[in-house]
Coordinates of C-alpha atoms in Angstrom, one line a residue:
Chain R
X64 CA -54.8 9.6 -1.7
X65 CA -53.7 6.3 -2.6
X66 CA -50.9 7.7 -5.2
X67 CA -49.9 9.4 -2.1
X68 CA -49.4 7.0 -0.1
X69 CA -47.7 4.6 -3.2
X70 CA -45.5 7.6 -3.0
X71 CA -44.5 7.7 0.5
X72 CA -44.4 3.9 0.3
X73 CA -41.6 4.4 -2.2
X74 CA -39.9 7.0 -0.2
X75 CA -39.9 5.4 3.7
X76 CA -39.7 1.4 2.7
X77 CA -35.6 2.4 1.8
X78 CA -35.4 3.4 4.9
X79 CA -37.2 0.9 7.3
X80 CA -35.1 -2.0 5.1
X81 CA -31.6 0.2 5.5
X82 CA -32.8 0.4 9.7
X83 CA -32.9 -3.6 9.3
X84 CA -29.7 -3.3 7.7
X85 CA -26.8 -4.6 9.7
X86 CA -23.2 -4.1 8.4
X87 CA -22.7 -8.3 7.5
X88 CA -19.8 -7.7 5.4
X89 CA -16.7 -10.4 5.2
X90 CA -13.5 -9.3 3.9
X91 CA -10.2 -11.6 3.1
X92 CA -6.7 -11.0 4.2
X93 CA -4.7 -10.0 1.3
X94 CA -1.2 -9.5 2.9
X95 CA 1.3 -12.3 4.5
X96 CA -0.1 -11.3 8.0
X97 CA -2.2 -8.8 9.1
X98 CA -1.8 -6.7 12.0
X99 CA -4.8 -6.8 14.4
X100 CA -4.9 -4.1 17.0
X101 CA -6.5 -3.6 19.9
X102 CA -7.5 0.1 19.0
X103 CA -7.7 1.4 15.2
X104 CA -4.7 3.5 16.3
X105 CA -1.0 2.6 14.6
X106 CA 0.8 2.4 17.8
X107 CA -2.4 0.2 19.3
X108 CA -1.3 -3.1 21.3
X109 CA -1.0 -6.0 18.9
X110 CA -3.1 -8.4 19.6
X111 CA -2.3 -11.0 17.2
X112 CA -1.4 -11.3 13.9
X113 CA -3.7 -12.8 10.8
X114 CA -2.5 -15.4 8.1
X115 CA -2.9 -14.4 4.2
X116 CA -6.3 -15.9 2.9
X117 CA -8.5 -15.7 6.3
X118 CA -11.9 -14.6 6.0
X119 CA -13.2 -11.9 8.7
X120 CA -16.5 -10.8 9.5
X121 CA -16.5 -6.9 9.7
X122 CA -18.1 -5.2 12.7
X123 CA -17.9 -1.9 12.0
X124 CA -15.6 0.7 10.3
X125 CA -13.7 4.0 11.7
X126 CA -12.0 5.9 9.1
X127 CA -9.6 3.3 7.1
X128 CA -9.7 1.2 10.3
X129 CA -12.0 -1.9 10.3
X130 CA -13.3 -3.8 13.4
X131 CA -13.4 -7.4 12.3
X132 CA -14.1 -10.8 14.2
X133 CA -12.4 -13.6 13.1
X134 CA -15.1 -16.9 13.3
X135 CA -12.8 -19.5 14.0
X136 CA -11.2 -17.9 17.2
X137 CA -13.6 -15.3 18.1
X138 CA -11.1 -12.9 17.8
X139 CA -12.4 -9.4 17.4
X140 CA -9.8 -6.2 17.1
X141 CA -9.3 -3.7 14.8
X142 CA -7.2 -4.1 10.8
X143 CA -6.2 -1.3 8.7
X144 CA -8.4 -1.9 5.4
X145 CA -5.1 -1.8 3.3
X146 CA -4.3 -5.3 4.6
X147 CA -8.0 -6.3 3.5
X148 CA -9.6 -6.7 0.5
X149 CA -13.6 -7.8 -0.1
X150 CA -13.0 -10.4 -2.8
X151 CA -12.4 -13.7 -1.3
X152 CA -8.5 -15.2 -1.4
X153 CA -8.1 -18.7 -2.3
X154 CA -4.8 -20.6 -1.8
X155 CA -5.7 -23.6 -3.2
X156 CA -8.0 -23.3 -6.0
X157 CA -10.2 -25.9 -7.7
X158 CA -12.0 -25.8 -10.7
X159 CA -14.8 -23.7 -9.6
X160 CA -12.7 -20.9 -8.2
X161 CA -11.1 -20.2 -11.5
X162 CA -14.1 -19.4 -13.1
X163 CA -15.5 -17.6 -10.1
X164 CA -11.9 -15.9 -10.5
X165 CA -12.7 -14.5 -13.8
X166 CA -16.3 -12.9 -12.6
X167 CA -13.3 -10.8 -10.1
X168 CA -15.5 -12.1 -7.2
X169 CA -12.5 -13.7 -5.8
X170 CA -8.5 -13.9 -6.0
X171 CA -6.3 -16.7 -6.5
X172 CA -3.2 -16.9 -4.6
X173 CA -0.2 -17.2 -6.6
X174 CA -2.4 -16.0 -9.9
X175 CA 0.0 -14.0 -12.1
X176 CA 3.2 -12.5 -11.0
X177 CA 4.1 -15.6 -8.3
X178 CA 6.6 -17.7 -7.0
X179 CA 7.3 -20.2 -10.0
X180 CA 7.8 -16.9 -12.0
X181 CA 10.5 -15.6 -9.4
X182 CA 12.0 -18.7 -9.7
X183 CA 12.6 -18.6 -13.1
X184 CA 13.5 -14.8 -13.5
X185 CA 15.9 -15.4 -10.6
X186 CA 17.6 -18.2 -13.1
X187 CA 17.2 -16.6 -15.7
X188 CA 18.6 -13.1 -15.1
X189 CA 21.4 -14.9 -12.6
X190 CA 20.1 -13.0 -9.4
X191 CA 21.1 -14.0 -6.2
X192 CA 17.7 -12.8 -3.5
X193 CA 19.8 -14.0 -0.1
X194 CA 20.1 -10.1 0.7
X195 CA 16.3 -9.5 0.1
X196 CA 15.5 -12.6 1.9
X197 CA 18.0 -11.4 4.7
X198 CA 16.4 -7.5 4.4
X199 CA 12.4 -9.1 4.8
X200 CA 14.0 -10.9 8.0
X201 CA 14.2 -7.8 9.7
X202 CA 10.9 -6.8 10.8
X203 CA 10.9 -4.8 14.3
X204 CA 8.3 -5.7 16.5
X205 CA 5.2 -3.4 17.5
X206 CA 6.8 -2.8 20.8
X207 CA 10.1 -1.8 19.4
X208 CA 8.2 0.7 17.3
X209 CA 5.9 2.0 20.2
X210 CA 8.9 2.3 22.5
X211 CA 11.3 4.3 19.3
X212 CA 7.9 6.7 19.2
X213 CA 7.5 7.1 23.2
X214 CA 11.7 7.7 24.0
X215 CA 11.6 10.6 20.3
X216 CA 8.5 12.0 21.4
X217 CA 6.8 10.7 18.6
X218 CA 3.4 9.5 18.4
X219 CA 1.3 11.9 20.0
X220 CA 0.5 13.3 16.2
X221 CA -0.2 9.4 15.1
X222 CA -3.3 9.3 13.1
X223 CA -7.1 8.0 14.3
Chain S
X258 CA -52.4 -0.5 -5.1
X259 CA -52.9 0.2 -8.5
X260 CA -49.4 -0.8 -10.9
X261 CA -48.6 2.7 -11.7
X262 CA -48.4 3.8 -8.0
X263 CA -46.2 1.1 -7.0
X264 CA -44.1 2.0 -9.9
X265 CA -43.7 5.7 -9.3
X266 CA -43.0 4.9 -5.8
X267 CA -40.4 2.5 -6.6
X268 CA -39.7 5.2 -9.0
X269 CA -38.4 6.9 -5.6
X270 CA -37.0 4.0 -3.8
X271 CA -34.9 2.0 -6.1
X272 CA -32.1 4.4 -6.7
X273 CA -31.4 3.9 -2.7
X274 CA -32.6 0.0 -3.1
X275 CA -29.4 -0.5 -5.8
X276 CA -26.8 1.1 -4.0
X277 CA -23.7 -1.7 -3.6
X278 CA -24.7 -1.9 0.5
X279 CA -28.2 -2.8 0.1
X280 CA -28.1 -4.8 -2.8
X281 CA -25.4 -7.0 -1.3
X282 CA -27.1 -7.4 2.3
X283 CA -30.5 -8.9 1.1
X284 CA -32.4 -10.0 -2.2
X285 CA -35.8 -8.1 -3.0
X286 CA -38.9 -10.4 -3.7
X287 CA -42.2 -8.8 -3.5
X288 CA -44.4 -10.8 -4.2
X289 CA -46.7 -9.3 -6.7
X290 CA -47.2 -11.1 -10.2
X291 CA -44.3 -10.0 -12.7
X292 CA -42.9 -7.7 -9.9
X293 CA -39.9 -9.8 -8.7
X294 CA -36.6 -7.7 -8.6
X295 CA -33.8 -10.2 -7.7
X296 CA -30.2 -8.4 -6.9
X297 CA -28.1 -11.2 -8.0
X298 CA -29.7 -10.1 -11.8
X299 CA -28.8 -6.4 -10.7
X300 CA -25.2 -7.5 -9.9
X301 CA -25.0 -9.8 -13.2
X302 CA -26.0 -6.9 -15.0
X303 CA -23.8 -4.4 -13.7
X304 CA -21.0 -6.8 -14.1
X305 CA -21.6 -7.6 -17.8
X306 CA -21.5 -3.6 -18.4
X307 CA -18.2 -3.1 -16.3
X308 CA -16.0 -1.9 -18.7
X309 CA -12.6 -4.4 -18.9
X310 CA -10.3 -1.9 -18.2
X311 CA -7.2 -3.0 -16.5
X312 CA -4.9 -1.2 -14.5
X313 CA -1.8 -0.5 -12.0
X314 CA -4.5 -0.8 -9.1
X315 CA -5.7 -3.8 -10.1
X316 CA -2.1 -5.8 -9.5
X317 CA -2.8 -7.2 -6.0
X318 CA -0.6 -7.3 -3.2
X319 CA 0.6 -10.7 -3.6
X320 CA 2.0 -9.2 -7.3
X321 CA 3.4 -6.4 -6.1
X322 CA 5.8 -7.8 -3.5
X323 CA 7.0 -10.3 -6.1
X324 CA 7.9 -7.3 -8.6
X325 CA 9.3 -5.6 -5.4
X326 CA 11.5 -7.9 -4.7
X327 CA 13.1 -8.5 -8.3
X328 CA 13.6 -4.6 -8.6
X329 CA 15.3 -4.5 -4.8
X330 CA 17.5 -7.6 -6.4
X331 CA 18.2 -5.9 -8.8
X332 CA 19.2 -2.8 -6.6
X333 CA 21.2 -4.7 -4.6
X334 CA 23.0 -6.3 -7.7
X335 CA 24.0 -2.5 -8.5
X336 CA 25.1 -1.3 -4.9
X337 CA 26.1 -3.0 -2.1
X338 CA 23.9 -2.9 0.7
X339 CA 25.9 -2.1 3.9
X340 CA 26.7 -3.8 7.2
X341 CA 25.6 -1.6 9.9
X342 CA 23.6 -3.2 12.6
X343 CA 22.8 0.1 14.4
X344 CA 22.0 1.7 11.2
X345 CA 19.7 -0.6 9.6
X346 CA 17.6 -1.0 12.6
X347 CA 17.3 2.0 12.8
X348 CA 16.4 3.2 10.1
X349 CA 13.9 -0.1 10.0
X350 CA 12.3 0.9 13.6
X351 CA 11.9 4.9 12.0
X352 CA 10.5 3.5 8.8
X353 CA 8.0 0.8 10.0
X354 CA 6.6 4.0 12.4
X355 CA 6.5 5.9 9.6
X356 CA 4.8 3.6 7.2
X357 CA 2.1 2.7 9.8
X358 CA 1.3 6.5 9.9
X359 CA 0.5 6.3 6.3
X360 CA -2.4 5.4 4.0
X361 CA -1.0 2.1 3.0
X362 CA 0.5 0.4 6.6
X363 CA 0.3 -2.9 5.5
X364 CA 1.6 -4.2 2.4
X365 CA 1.9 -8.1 1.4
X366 CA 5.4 -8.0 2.3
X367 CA 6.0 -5.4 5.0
X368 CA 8.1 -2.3 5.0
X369 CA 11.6 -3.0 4.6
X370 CA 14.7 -0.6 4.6
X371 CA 18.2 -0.7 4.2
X372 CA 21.6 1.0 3.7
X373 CA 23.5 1.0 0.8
X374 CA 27.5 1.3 0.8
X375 CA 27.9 3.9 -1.3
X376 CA 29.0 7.9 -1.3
X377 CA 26.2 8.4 -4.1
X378 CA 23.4 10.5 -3.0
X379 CA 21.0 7.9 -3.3
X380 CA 17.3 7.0 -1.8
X381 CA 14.9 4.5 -4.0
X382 CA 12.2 2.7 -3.1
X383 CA 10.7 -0.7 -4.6
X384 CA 7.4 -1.9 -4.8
X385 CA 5.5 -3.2 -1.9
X386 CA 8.1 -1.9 0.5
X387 CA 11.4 -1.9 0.1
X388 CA 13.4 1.2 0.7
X389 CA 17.1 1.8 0.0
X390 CA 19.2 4.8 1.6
X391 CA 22.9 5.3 0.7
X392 CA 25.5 6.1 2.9
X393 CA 26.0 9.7 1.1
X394 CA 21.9 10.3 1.6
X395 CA 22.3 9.8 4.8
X396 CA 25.3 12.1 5.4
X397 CA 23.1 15.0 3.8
X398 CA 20.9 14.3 7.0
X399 CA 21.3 16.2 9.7
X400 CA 19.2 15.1 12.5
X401 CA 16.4 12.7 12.9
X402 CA 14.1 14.4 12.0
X403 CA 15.9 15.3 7.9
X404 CA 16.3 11.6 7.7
X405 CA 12.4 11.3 8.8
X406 CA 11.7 13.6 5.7
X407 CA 14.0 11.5 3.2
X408 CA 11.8 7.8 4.3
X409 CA 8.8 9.8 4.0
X410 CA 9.5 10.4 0.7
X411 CA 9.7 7.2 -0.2
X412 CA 7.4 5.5 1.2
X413 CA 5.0 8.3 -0.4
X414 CA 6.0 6.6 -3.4
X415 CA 5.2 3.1 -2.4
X416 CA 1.6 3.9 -0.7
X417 CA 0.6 5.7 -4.3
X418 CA 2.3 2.8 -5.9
X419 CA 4.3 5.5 -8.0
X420 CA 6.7 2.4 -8.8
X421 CA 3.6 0.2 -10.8
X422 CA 2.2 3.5 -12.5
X423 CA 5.1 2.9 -14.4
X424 CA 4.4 -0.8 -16.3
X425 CA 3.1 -0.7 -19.5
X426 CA -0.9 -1.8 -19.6
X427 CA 0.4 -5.0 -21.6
X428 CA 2.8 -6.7 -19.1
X429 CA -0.1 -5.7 -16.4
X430 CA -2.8 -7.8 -18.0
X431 CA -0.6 -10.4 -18.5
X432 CA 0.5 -10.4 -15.3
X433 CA -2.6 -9.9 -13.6
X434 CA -4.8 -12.3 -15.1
X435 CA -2.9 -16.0 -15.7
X436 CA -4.5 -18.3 -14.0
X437 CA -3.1 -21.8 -12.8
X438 CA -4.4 -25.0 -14.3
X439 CA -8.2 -25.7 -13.7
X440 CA -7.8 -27.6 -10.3
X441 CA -4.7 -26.7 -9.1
X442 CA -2.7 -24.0 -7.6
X443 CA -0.2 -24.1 -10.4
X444 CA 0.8 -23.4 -13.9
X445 CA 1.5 -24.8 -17.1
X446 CA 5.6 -24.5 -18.1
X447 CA 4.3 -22.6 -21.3
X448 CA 2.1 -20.4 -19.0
X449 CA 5.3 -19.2 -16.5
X450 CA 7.4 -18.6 -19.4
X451 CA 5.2 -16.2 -20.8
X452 CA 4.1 -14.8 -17.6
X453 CA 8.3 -14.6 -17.0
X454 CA 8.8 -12.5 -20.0
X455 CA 6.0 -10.4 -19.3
X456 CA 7.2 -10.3 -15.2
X457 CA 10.7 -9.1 -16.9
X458 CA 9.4 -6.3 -18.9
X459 CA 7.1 -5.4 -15.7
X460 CA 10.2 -5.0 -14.0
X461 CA 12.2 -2.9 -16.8
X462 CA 9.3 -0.7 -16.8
X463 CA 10.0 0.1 -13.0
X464 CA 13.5 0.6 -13.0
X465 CA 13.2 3.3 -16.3
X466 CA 12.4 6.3 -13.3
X467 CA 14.5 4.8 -11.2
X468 CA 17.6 4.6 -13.0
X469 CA 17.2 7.2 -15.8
X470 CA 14.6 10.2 -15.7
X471 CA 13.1 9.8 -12.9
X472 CA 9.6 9.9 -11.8
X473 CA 6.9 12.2 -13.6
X474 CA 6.8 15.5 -12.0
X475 CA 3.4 15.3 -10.4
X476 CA 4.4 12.4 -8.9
X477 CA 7.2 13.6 -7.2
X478 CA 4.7 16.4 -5.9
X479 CA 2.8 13.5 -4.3
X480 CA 5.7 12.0 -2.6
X481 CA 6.9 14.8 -0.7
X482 CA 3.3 16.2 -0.2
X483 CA 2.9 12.5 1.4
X484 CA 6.6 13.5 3.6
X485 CA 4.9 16.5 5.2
X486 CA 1.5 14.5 6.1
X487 CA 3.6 11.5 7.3
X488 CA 5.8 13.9 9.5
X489 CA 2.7 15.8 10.9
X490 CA 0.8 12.7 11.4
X491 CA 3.7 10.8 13.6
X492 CA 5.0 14.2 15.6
X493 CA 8.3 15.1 13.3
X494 CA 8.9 18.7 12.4
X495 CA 7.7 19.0 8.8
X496 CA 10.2 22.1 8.0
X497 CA 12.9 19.0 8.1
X498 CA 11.2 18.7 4.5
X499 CA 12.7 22.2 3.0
X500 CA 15.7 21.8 5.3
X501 CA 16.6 18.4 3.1
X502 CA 15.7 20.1 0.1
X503 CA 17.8 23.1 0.8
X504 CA 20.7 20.3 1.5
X505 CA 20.3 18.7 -1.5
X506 CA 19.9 21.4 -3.8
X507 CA 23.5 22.6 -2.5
X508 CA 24.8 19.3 -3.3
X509 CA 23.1 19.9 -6.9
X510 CA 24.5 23.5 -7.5
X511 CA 27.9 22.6 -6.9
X512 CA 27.5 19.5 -9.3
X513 CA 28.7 17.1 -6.8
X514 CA 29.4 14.1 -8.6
X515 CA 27.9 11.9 -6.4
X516 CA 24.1 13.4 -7.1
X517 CA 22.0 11.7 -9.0
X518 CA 20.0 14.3 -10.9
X519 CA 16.5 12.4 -11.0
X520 CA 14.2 15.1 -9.3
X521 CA 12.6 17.9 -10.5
X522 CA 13.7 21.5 -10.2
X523 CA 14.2 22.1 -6.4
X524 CA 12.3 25.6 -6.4
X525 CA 8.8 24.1 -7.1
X526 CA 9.4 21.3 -5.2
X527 CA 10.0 24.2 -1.8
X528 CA 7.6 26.1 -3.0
X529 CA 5.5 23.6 -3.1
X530 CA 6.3 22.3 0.5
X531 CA 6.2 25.6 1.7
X532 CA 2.4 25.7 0.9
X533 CA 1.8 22.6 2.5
X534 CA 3.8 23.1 5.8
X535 CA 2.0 27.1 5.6
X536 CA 1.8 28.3 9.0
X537 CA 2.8 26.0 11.5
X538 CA 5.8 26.8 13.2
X539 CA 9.4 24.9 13.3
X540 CA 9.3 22.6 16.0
X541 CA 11.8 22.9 18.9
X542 CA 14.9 20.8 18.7
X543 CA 14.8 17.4 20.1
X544 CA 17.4 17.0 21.9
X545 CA 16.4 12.7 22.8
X546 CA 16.0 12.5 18.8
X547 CA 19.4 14.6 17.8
X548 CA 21.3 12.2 20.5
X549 CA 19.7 9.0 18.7
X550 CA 20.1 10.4 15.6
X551 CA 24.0 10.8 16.2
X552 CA 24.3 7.6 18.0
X553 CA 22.6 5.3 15.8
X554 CA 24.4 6.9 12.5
X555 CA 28.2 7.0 14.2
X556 CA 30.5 5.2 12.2
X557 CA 28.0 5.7 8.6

């Protein structure tokens, strides 16, 4: 008897603790600004964009779309998780982050392939970036886009 | 409880306890002489075993857009891009709807696309999301929805990261995991000119398909098996795909000297297609998308 109940023990304690369970997770921005939507829906309302290196507390996921609440502001909307990643982003790093960097816990910004190394390829191979600089400049806005879909009737096959 | 119950039962229960989720949300302490199980030893554990294996996925985001932006430099140092107001936003407005139908919306950079002033039959794609699309591509378009098919492509390439499949597993590690001087947020001189040389051959290693054989055959599969999902998912019609293939292999038979010969054999590529497109039907014309398509292109 009491082998059977060690044994259910084992078997239902899992899932009483997994009930308790409540999806806590936080998750950095990893791109120069993140799209938050009002709806995990591509041609979703932007609400606001998010700044590379904020921390965000997720709510709750649908599909690759991830409801997140940002502490500061109080935010709350909807990310696609390619703009997220779950190691957290440091801009500035001290000592301790480097070796926390090197357990892959976190990421530094600027660690590897960065700016200072741009600078001196761009020297060194004589490149001249004003065109890039001038093609990144153009970034339509998330009404353009919705109104380009709506006018082609587009949109109606967009993705969940 | 005697020991050897509790143990067969967490026999049961801790394949379920030391799943990622549950370990992370709480630490385990139960109390009973010798019987503490603390997940932050789980998690040291499983991180000593990891095996150090570095690869294209592990170049972040941050990375990516910097070897992105050398290659499109050093796209734009070959061709000149073109001066089309009308076309480039265009073609930026199509894209960015495109790309946020994808797998990969949101890249450190954004999606970026522009023309390039040249009669060469030419579409290339850099990482992080820059796309180039020559005057002669363009002409091989024939509506909208063709010129859909042809961005499609390539941002298939960028959301698979085709483009940093190709650098060697050398200038990866080296480039993934310099760190800046304890304390700061930068490096040592010795430090970027190592990283530099390694950033250069990163680069080299990206422009070999681009420039000379192309990219593997199985990855050209995924690109335009990625065109046909992006097309369905936004509302295009995905026969647009063989009808640009059909174009394009024309302009291949006749050996038109302005096609760059860097795809596979265009029969498996429609065959291909073909499967993926199976049953649905071609869509009706759109006549609001044909009369944007012309406008927008006039004078390309």
């Amino acid at each position: 008897m009491k082998a059977v109940l060690a044994i259910l023990f084992g078997a239902i304690l899992p899932l009483l603790l997994m009930a308790n369970t409540t999806l806590a997770q936080s998750m950095s921005v990893q791109v120069k600004s993140a799209h938050l939507k009002k709806k995990p829906n591509p041609l979703a309302e932007l609400l606001t964009t998010l700044p590379y290196g904020d921390q965000l507390q997720v709510k709750t996921e649908e599909g690759p779309w991830l409801k997140v609440m940002h502490p500061k502001t109080g935010t709350t909307g909807w990310v696609h998780s390619s703009a997220l990643s779950a190691r957290q982003i440091v801009i500035n790093p001290a000592n301790r982050h480097i070796e926390a960097a090197h357990s892959g816990t976190i990421s530094l910004a600027g660690q590897g392939f960065n700016l200072e190394v741009e600078k001196q390829y761009k020297e060194q191979k004589q490149l001249d970036y004003t065109q890039i600089d001038r093609m990144e400049s153009v970034t339509p806005s998330q009404e353009e886009i919705r109104a380009f879909a709506k006018s082609g009737n587009l949109g109606k096959g967009a993705r969940q | 409880m005697k020991r050897r119950h509790f143990l067969a039962a967490m026999g049961i229960a801790a394949p379920i306890l030391l799943t990622p989720s549950m370990t992370s949300a709480f630490d385990l302490d139960l109390g009973l002489p010798g019987m503490t199980i603390s997940t932050k030893d789980i998690k040291k554990a499983a991180k000593n075993n990891k095996p150090n294996a570095i690869g294209y996925e592990d170049v972040t985001p941050e990375q990516e857009y910097y070897l992105g932006r050398a290659v499109a430099a050093l796209i734009l140092k070959e061709y000149k891009p073109f001066e089309h107001k009308r076309g480039n936003t265009y073609i930026n407005v199509m894209g960015n709807l495109l790309a946020q139908a994808s797998d990969r919306p949101e890249t450190f950079g954004g999606y970026h696309f522009q023309l390039l002033d040249t009669q060469e039959i030419i579409t290339a794609s850099a990482p992080g999301g820059f796309v180039f699309l020559s005057r002669g591509m363009l002409k091989c378009c024939k509506n909208e929805d063709t010129l859909a098919a042809i961005l499609s492509h390539e941002i298939g390439h960028i959301q698979k990261k085709h483009p940093l499949q190709s650098v060697s597993r050398e200038h990866l590690i080296q480039g993934i995991s310099t760190m800046a001087i304890p304390g700061t947020s930068t490096m040592s001189k010795g430090t970027v000119s190592t990283l530099t040389k390694a950033f250069d051959g990163a680069v080299r290693d990206i422009m070999k398909p681009l420039t000379e054989k192309g990219y593997p055959h199985t990855l050209e599969e995924e690109a335009d098996s990625d065109a046909v999902i992006l097309l369905r998912n936004v509302g295009y019609d995905q026969h647009a795909c063989l009808d640009i293939l059909k174009t394009l292999e024309k302009k291949s038979s006749q050996n038109d000297k302005e096609f760059m010969h860097l795809h596979p054999a265009f029969k498996d590529r429609y065959e291909l297609t073909e499967r993926l497109i199976g049953n649905t039907p071609r869509a009706k014309r759109s006549t609001p998308r044909n009369f944007r398509f012309m406008s927008m292109t006039a004078g390309i």
